[in-house]
Amino acid sequence: MTKAMGSAMRRIQAGNALSAFGLGFTVPYLYVYVAQVRDLGPTSAGIVLGAFAMAALVALPFVGALIDRRGPVPVLIGAALSAAVGAVALGSAASLWTTVASAAVLGVGTAVMQPALATMIVRCSTPETRTRAFAMQFFLANLGLGIGGLIGGQIVDKNDPTSFTLLFGIEAVMFLVLAGIAMTVRMPHIPLVEGAAASQGFFAGIKTMAQHKAMLQLCLLGFVIFFACYGQFESGLAAYGTEAAGIDPSTLGIALAANTAMIVVAQFLVLKFVERRKRSRMIALVGLIWTVAWIAAGYAGLGHGSQAMATAAFISTYALFGLGEAMLSPTVAPLVADLAPESMVGTYNSAFALVKQLALAVGPAVGGPMGASLHMPYIVTFILFSLGISVLALRMGKQLTPAQDLPIPVKSIVVAKHVPEGESAVKAAA
């Protein structure tokens, strides 16, 4: 990495951490804010959360071409400003429609940030440093979310609407800080490839990706990953834990804390192990780890052991998910970048962000009702999904080039062999 790339990377990572810190203040409390503080009820809260997700789904398909044409910096600045406006508006909204509109603006802003930040990290890294750069991004994002959530929990008071206004105000300020940092970043100049699909717009980008078999397989794999893990955290798995395993609702917070703690502790411990091995095999290993996690969740809901053992098994499920997440962060996002043509990094990042958003929308809708009422079918279903991750990863590995699957090759060890002096002289003469 050049000195300029290193300087830009440090600013990008700082902005990423601060924006995650701001999100942590409000994300855990959005449902409570709409349903109870604004007294709009659970149905309205569901509509607001749906608007947050749907706005992202509408915006993401068109963001990639814009990033590739205009560059990621102006797109990130626009997204951060949009998110700041949405946060302020949401903190003061009182009616259902103003709350829905504010959530939509906030949803668009936060969703567009993801591919813009990912593209900036790609532009300021090399294939050899990209794995660690994305691991650092994931580590800082989780650390920021965790700290923000802890501080927000000390401020929030559901009997005092002004406390939520303060939370959304802090979130907006963090987005403005991100926009300010982005304005100071000087990206390496990347000349556009003449006649590239990115310059032709969204549909040309879709056509290019539709012909890229490895990217299609990665998108399918990504959907299953996000559906089987992130899409269940606060919906199906939480419902299963409270209904089948008899977990106290307060224990859900401890389980999420265990997940975050595992990520923070394990991220750089597993990095050396992950970056020297084939990406496809590491993703397959994550599928096996998550299979064990779902088995632990199943044990928690069987009811044969003590409540303490069920609680421990349930918390360990979240911790095992965290271990898998720590292994995926330096694997999946860099692979998207390495698969993308030089002029279409933004388009590929946006497409993968769209797949993630779809999985996060479908996951709770499917997992929530199953986790609440169909306990064993729920566990069996997601054990099969986790095993499916391993199968899909190994199949995808056959479509990858050696440089894509293992960007940092393992150096071979050359053992020096002693050659007698007379023999070496003969060889030299020959």
Short mmCIF file of C-alpha atoms in Angstrom, two decimals:
data_model
loop_
_atom_site.label_atom_id
_atom_site.label_comp_id
_atom_site.label_asym_id
_atom_site.label_seq_id
_atom_site.Cartn_x
_atom_site.Cartn_y
_atom_site.Cartn_z
CA MET A 1 0.00 0.00 0.00
CA THR A 2 1.17 3.52 -0.76
CA LYS A 3 1.29 6.21 1.92
CA ALA A 4 -1.73 7.93 0.35
CA MET A 5 -3.71 4.68 0.33
CA GLY A 6 -2.85 4.08 3.99
CA SER A 7 -3.94 7.58 4.98
CA ALA A 8 -7.24 7.22 3.10
CA MET A 9 -7.83 3.78 4.65
CA ARG A 10 -7.39 5.12 8.19
CA ARG A 11 -9.99 7.83 7.55
CA ILE A 12 -12.40 5.38 5.98
CA GLN A 13 -12.14 3.01 8.93
CA ALA A 14 -12.59 5.87 11.42
CA GLY A 15 -15.73 7.03 9.62
CA ASN A 16 -17.02 3.45 9.49
CA ALA A 17 -16.55 3.03 13.26
CA LEU A 18 -18.21 6.35 14.14
CA SER A 19 -21.25 5.72 11.93
CA ALA A 20 -21.68 2.27 13.50
CA PHE A 21 -21.39 3.92 16.92
CA GLY A 22 -24.25 6.25 15.96
CA LEU A 23 -26.41 3.38 14.67
CA GLY A 24 -25.93 1.52 17.94
CA PHE A 25 -27.79 4.28 19.79
CA THR A 26 -31.08 3.63 17.97
CA VAL A 27 -31.17 0.22 16.23
CA PRO A 28 -32.02 -1.84 19.36
CA TYR A 29 -34.78 0.55 20.38
CA LEU A 30 -36.56 1.39 17.11
CA TYR A 31 -39.46 -1.00 17.71
CA VAL A 32 -40.00 0.24 21.28
CA TYR A 33 -39.81 3.85 20.11
CA VAL A 34 -42.52 3.48 17.47
CA ALA A 35 -44.83 1.05 19.28
CA GLN A 36 -44.66 2.38 22.84
CA VAL A 37 -43.05 5.80 23.04
CA ARG A 38 -44.98 7.25 20.09
CA ASP A 39 -47.92 5.00 21.03
CA LEU A 40 -48.49 3.86 17.45
CA GLY A 41 -48.83 0.17 18.32
CA PRO A 42 -47.03 -3.01 17.20
CA THR A 43 -48.69 -3.06 13.75
CA SER A 44 -47.41 0.44 12.96
CA ALA A 45 -43.98 -0.53 14.28
CA GLY A 46 -43.96 -3.42 11.83
CA ILE A 47 -44.90 -1.06 8.98
CA VAL A 48 -42.10 1.34 9.94
CA LEU A 49 -39.50 -1.43 10.10
CA GLY A 50 -40.78 -2.72 6.77
CA ALA A 51 -40.43 0.74 5.22
CA PHE A 52 -36.86 0.89 6.53
CA ALA A 53 -36.03 -2.38 4.74
CA MET A 54 -38.06 -1.78 1.55
CA ALA A 55 -36.51 1.64 0.92
CA ALA A 56 -33.10 -0.01 0.93
CA LEU A 57 -34.29 -2.68 -1.51
CA VAL A 58 -35.55 0.00 -3.90
CA ALA A 59 -32.37 2.09 -3.78
CA LEU A 60 -29.61 -0.54 -3.89
CA PRO A 61 -30.10 -1.84 -7.46
CA PHE A 62 -29.27 1.59 -8.89
CA VAL A 63 -26.47 2.62 -6.54
CA GLY A 64 -23.71 0.45 -8.01
CA ALA A 65 -23.64 2.09 -11.44
CA LEU A 66 -23.66 5.51 -9.75
CA ILE A 67 -20.65 4.56 -7.61
CA ASP A 68 -18.75 3.32 -10.66
CA ARG A 69 -19.56 6.44 -12.68
CA ARG A 70 -19.19 9.18 -10.03
CA GLY A 71 -16.94 7.48 -7.52
CA PRO A 72 -17.74 6.17 -4.01
CA VAL A 73 -16.89 9.38 -2.11
CA PRO A 74 -19.74 11.62 -3.36
CA VAL A 75 -22.18 8.70 -3.04
CA LEU A 76 -21.07 8.11 0.57
CA ILE A 77 -21.41 11.80 1.40
CA GLY A 78 -24.93 11.90 -0.06
CA ALA A 79 -25.91 8.72 1.80
CA ALA A 80 -24.57 10.05 5.11
CA LEU A 81 -26.45 13.34 4.71
CA SER A 82 -29.64 11.45 3.83
CA ALA A 83 -29.26 9.24 6.89
CA ALA A 84 -28.69 12.30 9.11
CA VAL A 85 -31.88 13.95 7.81
CA GLY A 86 -33.82 10.71 8.32
CA ALA A 87 -32.53 10.30 11.88
CA VAL A 88 -33.48 13.84 12.91
CA ALA A 89 -36.91 13.52 11.30
CA LEU A 90 -37.53 10.15 12.95
CA GLY A 91 -36.63 11.55 16.36
CA SER A 92 -39.35 14.20 16.08
CA ALA A 93 -41.98 12.27 14.06
CA ALA A 94 -45.33 11.76 15.78
CA SER A 95 -47.74 10.42 13.15
CA LEU A 96 -47.52 7.09 11.32
CA TRP A 97 -46.86 8.58 7.89
CA THR A 98 -44.15 10.99 9.01
CA THR A 99 -42.51 8.10 10.89
CA VAL A 100 -42.69 5.85 7.81
CA ALA A 101 -41.24 8.55 5.55
CA SER A 102 -38.43 9.31 8.01
CA ALA A 103 -37.59 5.61 8.37
CA ALA A 104 -37.48 5.27 4.56
CA VAL A 105 -35.01 8.16 4.22
CA LEU A 106 -32.87 6.71 7.03
CA GLY A 107 -33.06 3.25 5.45
CA VAL A 108 -31.89 4.48 2.06
CA GLY A 109 -28.98 6.37 3.61
CA THR A 110 -27.69 3.51 5.76
CA ALA A 111 -28.12 0.95 2.97
CA VAL A 112 -26.23 3.00 0.37
CA MET A 113 -23.34 3.53 2.81
CA GLN A 114 -22.47 -0.18 2.68
CA PRO A 115 -21.42 -0.56 -0.98
CA ALA A 116 -19.88 2.94 -0.99
CA LEU A 117 -17.66 2.16 2.01
CA ALA A 118 -16.84 -1.31 0.62
CA THR A 119 -15.77 0.21 -2.71
CA MET A 120 -13.60 2.78 -0.96
CA ILE A 121 -11.87 0.00 0.98
CA VAL A 122 -11.27 -1.92 -2.26
CA ARG A 123 -9.81 1.16 -3.97
CA CYS A 124 -7.44 1.82 -1.05
CA SER A 125 -6.17 -1.74 -0.67
CA THR A 126 -4.40 -4.44 -2.64
CA PRO A 127 -5.49 -8.10 -2.96
CA GLU A 128 -2.90 -8.92 -0.27
CA THR A 129 -4.08 -6.27 2.24
CA ARG A 130 -7.81 -6.45 1.44
CA THR A 131 -8.51 -9.38 3.76
CA ARG A 132 -7.24 -7.52 6.80
CA ALA A 133 -8.93 -4.28 5.74
CA PHE A 134 -12.37 -5.88 5.66
CA ALA A 135 -11.68 -7.73 8.91
CA MET A 136 -10.86 -4.38 10.52
CA GLN A 137 -14.05 -2.85 9.11
CA PHE A 138 -16.19 -5.64 10.56
CA PHE A 139 -14.39 -5.46 13.92
CA LEU A 140 -14.82 -1.69 14.23
CA ALA A 141 -18.46 -1.80 13.09
CA ASN A 142 -19.37 -4.38 15.75
CA LEU A 143 -17.37 -2.57 18.40
CA GLY A 144 -19.08 0.72 17.50
CA LEU A 145 -22.54 -0.86 17.52
CA GLY A 146 -21.90 -2.50 20.86
CA ILE A 147 -20.57 0.61 22.58
CA GLY A 148 -23.33 2.75 21.08
CA GLY A 149 -25.97 0.31 22.25
CA LEU A 150 -24.55 0.21 25.78
CA ILE A 151 -24.45 4.01 26.09
CA GLY A 152 -27.86 4.35 24.45
CA GLY A 153 -29.28 1.90 26.98
CA GLN A 154 -28.21 4.24 29.79
CA ILE A 155 -29.92 7.22 28.14
CA VAL A 156 -33.13 5.65 26.88
CA ASP A 157 -36.33 6.01 28.90
CA LYS A 158 -39.55 4.83 27.29
CA ASN A 159 -41.53 7.19 29.50
CA ASP A 160 -39.56 10.18 28.21
CA PRO A 161 -39.81 10.82 24.43
CA THR A 162 -37.06 13.46 24.64
CA SER A 163 -34.55 10.73 25.54
CA PHE A 164 -35.22 9.13 22.14
CA THR A 165 -34.96 12.50 20.43
CA LEU A 166 -31.49 12.77 21.98
CA LEU A 167 -30.55 9.28 20.71
CA PHE A 168 -31.58 10.09 17.14
CA GLY A 169 -29.79 13.42 17.40
CA ILE A 170 -26.53 11.70 18.40
CA GLU A 171 -26.98 9.28 15.50
CA ALA A 172 -27.46 12.18 13.07
CA VAL A 173 -24.31 13.89 14.34
CA MET A 174 -22.29 10.71 13.75
CA PHE A 175 -23.55 10.56 10.16
CA LEU A 176 -22.53 14.18 9.64
CA VAL A 177 -19.08 13.33 11.04
CA LEU A 178 -18.86 10.48 8.53
CA ALA A 179 -19.74 12.87 5.70
CA GLY A 180 -17.09 15.32 6.93
CA ILE A 181 -14.43 12.61 7.07
CA ALA A 182 -15.39 11.38 3.58
CA MET A 183 -14.84 14.90 2.20
CA THR A 184 -11.19 14.73 3.35
CA VAL A 185 -10.45 11.35 1.73
CA ARG A 186 -8.35 11.44 -1.44
CA MET A 187 -9.02 8.29 -3.37
CA PRO A 188 -6.44 6.74 -5.72
CA HIS A 189 -7.28 7.60 -9.32
CA ILE A 190 -8.92 4.68 -11.09
CA PRO A 191 -9.37 5.31 -14.83
CA LEU A 192 -12.66 4.04 -16.24
CA VAL A 193 -12.31 1.22 -18.73
CA GLU A 194 -13.56 2.37 -22.11
CA GLY A 195 -16.86 0.75 -22.98
CA ALA A 196 -17.19 -0.83 -19.55
CA ALA A 197 -20.58 -2.12 -18.49
CA ALA A 198 -20.64 0.33 -15.58
CA SER A 199 -20.69 3.29 -17.96
CA GLN A 200 -23.77 1.84 -19.68
CA GLY A 201 -25.90 1.81 -16.54
CA PHE A 202 -27.77 -0.60 -14.31
CA PHE A 203 -29.10 -3.07 -16.89
CA ALA A 204 -25.71 -3.58 -18.54
CA GLY A 205 -24.26 -4.32 -15.11
CA ILE A 206 -26.98 -6.90 -14.43
CA LYS A 207 -26.28 -8.53 -17.79
CA THR A 208 -22.57 -8.75 -17.02
CA MET A 209 -23.17 -10.33 -13.61
CA ALA A 210 -25.75 -12.75 -15.05
CA GLN A 211 -22.95 -14.15 -17.23
CA HIS A 212 -20.54 -14.43 -14.29
CA LYS A 213 -21.15 -17.89 -12.84
CA ALA A 214 -18.89 -17.48 -9.82
CA MET A 215 -20.61 -14.22 -8.80
CA LEU A 216 -24.06 -15.79 -9.17
CA GLN A 217 -23.01 -18.67 -6.95
CA LEU A 218 -21.57 -16.24 -4.40
CA CYS A 219 -24.84 -14.27 -4.36
CA LEU A 220 -26.81 -17.47 -3.73
CA LEU A 221 -24.36 -18.45 -1.02
CA GLY A 222 -24.59 -14.96 0.50
CA PHE A 223 -28.38 -15.13 0.62
CA VAL A 224 -28.27 -18.45 2.50
CA ILE A 225 -25.61 -17.10 4.90
CA PHE A 226 -27.56 -13.97 5.81
CA PHE A 227 -30.90 -15.80 5.88
CA ALA A 228 -29.65 -18.55 8.20
CA CYS A 229 -27.75 -16.29 10.61
CA TYR A 230 -28.40 -12.55 10.67
CA GLY A 231 -32.03 -12.97 9.58
CA GLN A 232 -32.75 -15.07 12.70
CA PHE A 233 -31.00 -13.16 15.48
CA GLU A 234 -33.81 -10.86 16.55
CA SER A 235 -36.74 -12.84 15.12
CA GLY A 236 -36.87 -16.62 14.82
CA LEU A 237 -34.04 -17.47 17.21
CA ALA A 238 -35.29 -15.01 19.83
CA ALA A 239 -38.84 -16.40 19.51
CA TYR A 240 -37.55 -19.99 19.75
CA GLY A 241 -35.44 -19.17 22.81
CA THR A 242 -38.28 -17.59 24.78
CA GLU A 243 -41.01 -20.04 23.68
CA ALA A 244 -39.24 -23.42 23.41
CA ALA A 245 -36.23 -23.01 25.69
CA GLY A 246 -37.96 -20.83 28.29
CA ILE A 247 -35.20 -18.22 28.08
CA ASP A 248 -35.88 -15.02 30.03
CA PRO A 249 -36.15 -12.04 27.63
CA SER A 250 -33.34 -10.28 29.48
CA THR A 251 -31.07 -13.22 28.59
CA LEU A 252 -31.44 -12.32 24.92
CA GLY A 253 -29.35 -9.22 25.62
CA ILE A 254 -26.66 -11.39 27.24
CA ALA A 255 -26.69 -13.71 24.22
CA LEU A 256 -26.25 -10.78 21.81
CA ALA A 257 -23.44 -9.47 24.04
CA ALA A 258 -21.78 -12.91 23.85
CA ASN A 259 -22.03 -12.72 20.06
CA THR A 260 -20.37 -9.30 19.96
CA ALA A 261 -17.72 -10.31 22.50
CA MET A 262 -16.81 -13.37 20.45
CA ILE A 263 -16.39 -11.22 17.33
CA VAL A 264 -14.23 -8.66 19.15
CA VAL A 265 -12.03 -11.30 20.79
CA ALA A 266 -11.79 -13.77 17.89
CA GLN A 267 -11.55 -11.45 14.87
CA PHE A 268 -7.78 -11.06 14.77
CA LEU A 269 -7.07 -14.41 16.42
CA VAL A 270 -8.65 -16.26 13.49
CA LEU A 271 -7.38 -13.86 10.82
CA LYS A 272 -4.00 -15.53 10.28
CA PHE A 273 -5.69 -18.91 10.13
CA VAL A 274 -8.25 -17.70 7.57
CA GLU A 275 -6.09 -15.62 5.26
CA ARG A 276 -3.64 -18.45 4.53
CA ARG A 277 -6.35 -20.89 3.49
CA LYS A 278 -8.75 -21.17 0.59
CA ARG A 279 -11.75 -18.90 0.98
CA SER A 280 -14.21 -21.52 -0.23
CA ARG A 281 -13.04 -24.00 2.41
CA MET A 282 -13.22 -21.38 5.17
CA ILE A 283 -16.81 -20.55 4.24
CA ALA A 284 -17.60 -24.28 4.23
CA LEU A 285 -16.07 -24.54 7.72
CA VAL A 286 -18.33 -21.71 8.89
CA GLY A 287 -21.32 -23.75 7.71
CA LEU A 288 -20.19 -26.62 9.94
CA ILE A 289 -19.66 -24.29 12.92
CA TRP A 290 -23.16 -22.89 12.49
CA THR A 291 -24.52 -26.45 12.26
CA VAL A 292 -23.10 -27.03 15.74
CA ALA A 293 -24.65 -23.71 16.85
CA TRP A 294 -28.12 -24.82 15.71
CA ILE A 295 -27.65 -28.20 17.41
CA ALA A 296 -26.87 -26.33 20.65
CA ALA A 297 -30.03 -24.27 20.16
CA GLY A 298 -31.98 -27.50 19.62
CA TYR A 299 -30.59 -28.91 22.87
CA ALA A 300 -31.66 -25.74 24.70
CA GLY A 301 -35.24 -26.30 23.56
CA LEU A 302 -35.48 -30.03 24.32
CA GLY A 303 -36.28 -29.39 27.97
CA HIS A 304 -34.45 -32.50 29.29
CA GLY A 305 -31.75 -30.61 31.17
CA SER A 306 -31.87 -27.86 33.77
CA GLN A 307 -32.85 -24.32 32.91
CA ALA A 308 -29.27 -23.21 33.57
CA MET A 309 -27.96 -25.70 31.00
CA ALA A 310 -30.57 -24.60 28.47
CA THR A 311 -29.58 -20.97 29.01
CA ALA A 312 -25.88 -21.79 28.63
CA ALA A 313 -26.55 -23.73 25.42
CA PHE A 314 -28.62 -20.87 24.02
CA ILE A 315 -25.92 -18.29 24.80
CA SER A 316 -23.29 -20.57 23.23
CA THR A 317 -25.39 -20.59 20.03
CA TYR A 318 -24.93 -16.85 19.67
CA ALA A 319 -21.23 -17.13 20.54
CA LEU A 320 -20.69 -19.78 17.85
CA PHE A 321 -22.47 -17.56 15.35
CA GLY A 322 -20.02 -14.82 16.30
CA LEU A 323 -17.05 -17.11 15.63
CA GLY A 324 -18.44 -17.85 12.17
CA GLU A 325 -19.01 -14.16 11.50
CA ALA A 326 -15.41 -13.40 12.45
CA MET A 327 -14.25 -15.95 9.87
CA LEU A 328 -16.60 -14.64 7.14
CA SER A 329 -15.73 -10.94 7.40
CA PRO A 330 -12.20 -11.32 5.92
CA THR A 331 -13.48 -13.83 3.37
CA VAL A 332 -16.75 -12.91 1.66
CA ALA A 333 -16.47 -9.14 1.13
CA PRO A 334 -12.91 -9.31 -0.33
CA LEU A 335 -14.07 -12.13 -2.61
CA VAL A 336 -16.82 -9.91 -4.05
CA ALA A 337 -14.17 -7.29 -4.83
CA ASP A 338 -11.78 -9.80 -6.40
CA LEU A 339 -14.53 -11.18 -8.64
CA ALA A 340 -15.54 -7.72 -9.90
CA PRO A 341 -14.06 -6.21 -13.08
CA GLU A 342 -12.00 -3.10 -12.34
CA SER A 343 -14.71 -0.72 -13.56
CA MET A 344 -17.61 -2.51 -11.81
CA VAL A 345 -16.54 -2.80 -8.17
CA GLY A 346 -19.40 -0.56 -7.05
CA THR A 347 -21.95 -2.54 -9.08
CA TYR A 348 -20.81 -5.86 -7.62
CA ASN A 349 -20.75 -4.48 -4.06
CA SER A 350 -24.26 -3.05 -4.47
CA ALA A 351 -25.58 -6.33 -5.89
CA PHE A 352 -24.22 -8.25 -2.93
CA ALA A 353 -25.62 -5.65 -0.50
CA LEU A 354 -29.01 -6.12 -2.20
CA VAL A 355 -28.79 -9.90 -1.69
CA LYS A 356 -28.01 -9.30 1.99
CA GLN A 357 -30.96 -6.93 2.36
CA LEU A 358 -33.32 -9.44 0.73
CA ALA A 359 -32.18 -12.16 3.12
CA LEU A 360 -32.65 -9.86 6.11
CA ALA A 361 -36.19 -9.10 4.92
CA VAL A 362 -37.19 -12.71 4.21
CA GLY A 363 -35.39 -14.26 7.20
CA PRO A 364 -37.57 -12.79 9.98
CA ALA A 365 -40.77 -13.33 7.97
CA VAL A 366 -40.01 -17.07 7.67
CA GLY A 367 -38.11 -17.70 10.88
CA GLY A 368 -40.29 -15.69 13.28
CA PRO A 369 -43.48 -17.80 13.00
CA MET A 370 -41.51 -21.06 12.80
CA GLY A 371 -39.39 -20.27 15.85
CA ALA A 372 -42.44 -19.34 17.88
CA SER A 373 -44.60 -22.41 17.13
CA LEU A 374 -42.78 -25.08 15.05
CA HIS A 375 -39.83 -25.62 17.35
CA MET A 376 -38.13 -28.79 16.10
CA PRO A 377 -38.93 -28.19 12.40
CA TYR A 378 -37.36 -24.75 12.86
CA ILE A 379 -34.10 -26.20 14.20
CA VAL A 380 -33.95 -28.98 11.59
CA THR A 381 -34.60 -26.47 8.79
CA PHE A 382 -31.71 -24.25 9.79
CA ILE A 383 -29.35 -27.14 10.42
CA LEU A 384 -29.97 -28.08 6.79
CA PHE A 385 -29.42 -24.47 5.69
CA SER A 386 -26.08 -24.41 7.55
CA LEU A 387 -24.97 -27.65 5.90
CA GLY A 388 -26.11 -26.11 2.62
CA ILE A 389 -23.64 -23.27 3.19
CA SER A 390 -20.80 -25.82 3.24
CA VAL A 391 -22.01 -27.54 0.08
CA LEU A 392 -22.53 -24.26 -1.83
CA ALA A 393 -19.14 -22.95 -0.74
CA LEU A 394 -17.28 -26.00 -2.02
CA ARG A 395 -19.20 -25.88 -5.31
CA MET A 396 -18.39 -22.19 -5.71
CA GLY A 397 -14.72 -22.92 -5.06
CA LYS A 398 -14.58 -24.87 -8.34
CA GLN A 399 -15.47 -21.65 -10.23
CA LEU A 400 -12.74 -19.53 -8.61
CA THR A 401 -9.24 -18.97 -9.92
CA PRO A 402 -6.37 -19.81 -7.55
CA ALA A 403 -5.75 -16.08 -6.93
CA GLN A 404 -9.43 -15.51 -6.07
CA ASP A 405 -9.68 -18.48 -3.74
CA LEU A 406 -6.27 -17.95 -2.09
CA PRO A 407 -5.06 -14.35 -2.64
CA ILE A 408 -2.13 -14.78 -0.21
CA PRO A 409 -0.38 -17.98 -1.34
CA VAL A 410 1.40 -20.04 1.26
CA LYS A 411 5.14 -19.65 0.81
CA SER A 412 6.94 -22.89 0.19
CA ILE A 413 9.88 -23.73 2.41
CA VAL A 414 13.06 -24.45 0.42
CA VAL A 415 15.42 -26.77 2.26
CA ALA A 416 19.07 -26.25 1.40
CA LYS A 417 20.81 -29.42 0.20
CA HIS A 418 24.52 -29.93 0.76
CA VAL A 419 26.43 -30.72 -2.41
CA PRO A 420 30.01 -32.08 -2.10
CA GLU A 421 32.65 -29.67 -3.35
CA GLY A 422 33.91 -31.96 -6.07
CA GLU A 423 30.42 -32.66 -7.40
CA SER A 424 29.57 -28.94 -7.53
CA ALA A 425 32.77 -28.23 -9.47
CA VAL A 426 31.86 -30.89 -12.07
CA LYS A 427 28.35 -29.42 -12.43
CA ALA A 428 29.78 -25.92 -12.82
CA ALA A 429 32.14 -27.05 -15.55
CA ALA A 430 29.31 -28.79 -17.35
#
